[in-house]
mmCIF file of C-alpha atoms in Angstrom:
data_model
loop_
_atom_site.group_PDB
_atom_site.id
_atom_site.type_symbol
_atom_site.label_atom_id
_atom_site.label_comp_id
_atom_site.label_asym_id
_atom_site.label_seq_id
_atom_site.Cartn_x
_atom_site.Cartn_y
_atom_site.Cartn_z
ATOM 1 C CA UNK A 167 -12.276 -17.676 -14.912
ATOM 2 C CA UNK A 168 -8.789 -16.327 -13.226
ATOM 3 C CA UNK A 169 -6.812 -18.839 -11.467
ATOM 4 C CA UNK A 170 -4.870 -15.397 -9.587
ATOM 5 C CA UNK A 171 -7.283 -13.667 -6.974
ATOM 6 C CA UNK A 172 -6.942 -9.885 -6.878
ATOM 7 C CA UNK A 173 -4.914 -10.177 -3.654
ATOM 8 C CA UNK A 174 -2.271 -12.897 -5.172
ATOM 9 C CA UNK A 175 -1.677 -9.605 -8.032
ATOM 10 C CA UNK A 176 -1.030 -7.968 -5.359
ATOM 11 C CA UNK A 177 1.310 -8.962 -3.756
ATOM 12 C CA UNK A 178 3.312 -9.185 -6.641
ATOM 13 C CA UNK A 179 3.264 -5.906 -6.612
ATOM 14 C CA UNK A 180 6.634 -4.168 -4.846
ATOM 15 C CA UNK A 181 5.848 -3.032 -1.959
ATOM 16 C CA UNK A 182 6.295 1.380 -2.383
ATOM 17 C CA UNK A 183 8.757 2.921 -0.791
ATOM 18 C CA UNK A 184 8.790 6.020 1.237
ATOM 19 C CA UNK A 185 10.141 8.551 3.560
ATOM 20 C CA UNK A 186 8.142 9.751 6.334
ATOM 21 C CA UNK A 187 6.560 7.469 8.869
ATOM 22 C CA UNK A 188 2.952 8.554 7.632
ATOM 23 C CA UNK A 189 1.300 7.767 3.967
ATOM 24 C CA UNK A 190 -1.907 8.713 2.786
ATOM 25 C CA UNK A 191 -3.331 6.281 -0.065
ATOM 26 C CA UNK A 192 -6.509 6.828 -2.070
ATOM 27 C CA UNK A 193 -6.124 4.268 -4.448
ATOM 28 C CA UNK A 194 -5.328 6.442 -7.380
ATOM 29 C CA UNK A 195 -7.971 9.013 -6.887
ATOM 30 C CA UNK A 196 -10.970 9.882 -8.846
ATOM 31 C CA UNK A 197 -13.946 7.736 -9.527
ATOM 32 C CA UNK A 198 -11.840 4.853 -8.845
ATOM 33 C CA UNK A 199 -9.867 5.630 -5.540
ATOM 34 C CA UNK A 200 -11.205 4.882 -2.353
ATOM 35 C CA UNK A 201 -11.906 6.789 0.818
ATOM 36 C CA UNK A 202 -7.775 8.848 1.757
ATOM 37 C CA UNK A 203 -6.123 6.549 4.799
ATOM 38 C CA UNK A 204 -3.185 7.536 6.603
ATOM 39 C CA UNK A 205 -1.213 4.438 7.127
ATOM 40 C CA UNK A 206 1.716 4.360 9.825
ATOM 41 C CA UNK A 207 5.127 3.005 8.955
ATOM 42 C CA UNK A 208 6.820 2.833 12.726
ATOM 43 C CA UNK A 209 6.112 -0.774 12.392
ATOM 44 C CA UNK A 210 9.192 -2.752 10.157
ATOM 45 C CA UNK A 211 7.043 -4.251 7.866
ATOM 46 C CA UNK A 212 5.280 -3.715 4.987
ATOM 47 C CA UNK A 213 2.304 -1.730 5.823
ATOM 48 C CA UNK A 214 -0.929 -2.759 3.822
ATOM 49 C CA UNK A 215 -3.347 -0.007 2.726
ATOM 50 C CA UNK A 216 -6.748 -1.851 3.933
ATOM 51 C CA UNK A 217 -8.917 -1.155 1.410
ATOM 52 C CA UNK A 218 -6.759 -1.593 -2.353
ATOM 53 C CA UNK A 219 -4.019 -3.782 -0.979
ATOM 54 C CA UNK A 220 -0.893 -2.064 -1.764
ATOM 55 C CA UNK A 221 2.074 -2.032 1.056
ATOM 56 C CA UNK A 222 4.058 0.051 2.078
ATOM 57 C CA UNK A 223 7.492 0.509 3.800
ATOM 58 C CA UNK A 224 9.428 3.299 5.308
ATOM 59 C CA UNK A 225 13.354 3.226 3.514
ATOM 60 C CA UNK A 226 16.104 2.291 5.553
ATOM 61 C CA UNK A 227 17.562 5.932 7.026
ATOM 62 C CA UNK A 228 21.171 6.434 5.894
#
């Protein structure tokens, strides 16, 4: 039995930094992906994809 639940493993991945206010996630595409969703990044905290759990955050502006 795996001692690390899947969500714990996903939480070990640092949030993906993106330039825009909105990001789309499809779980990697193809047969292994999930339906494409759009995630609003106006909140300064990392936002999680509701399908795969990958977290996204808006890159700080310089």
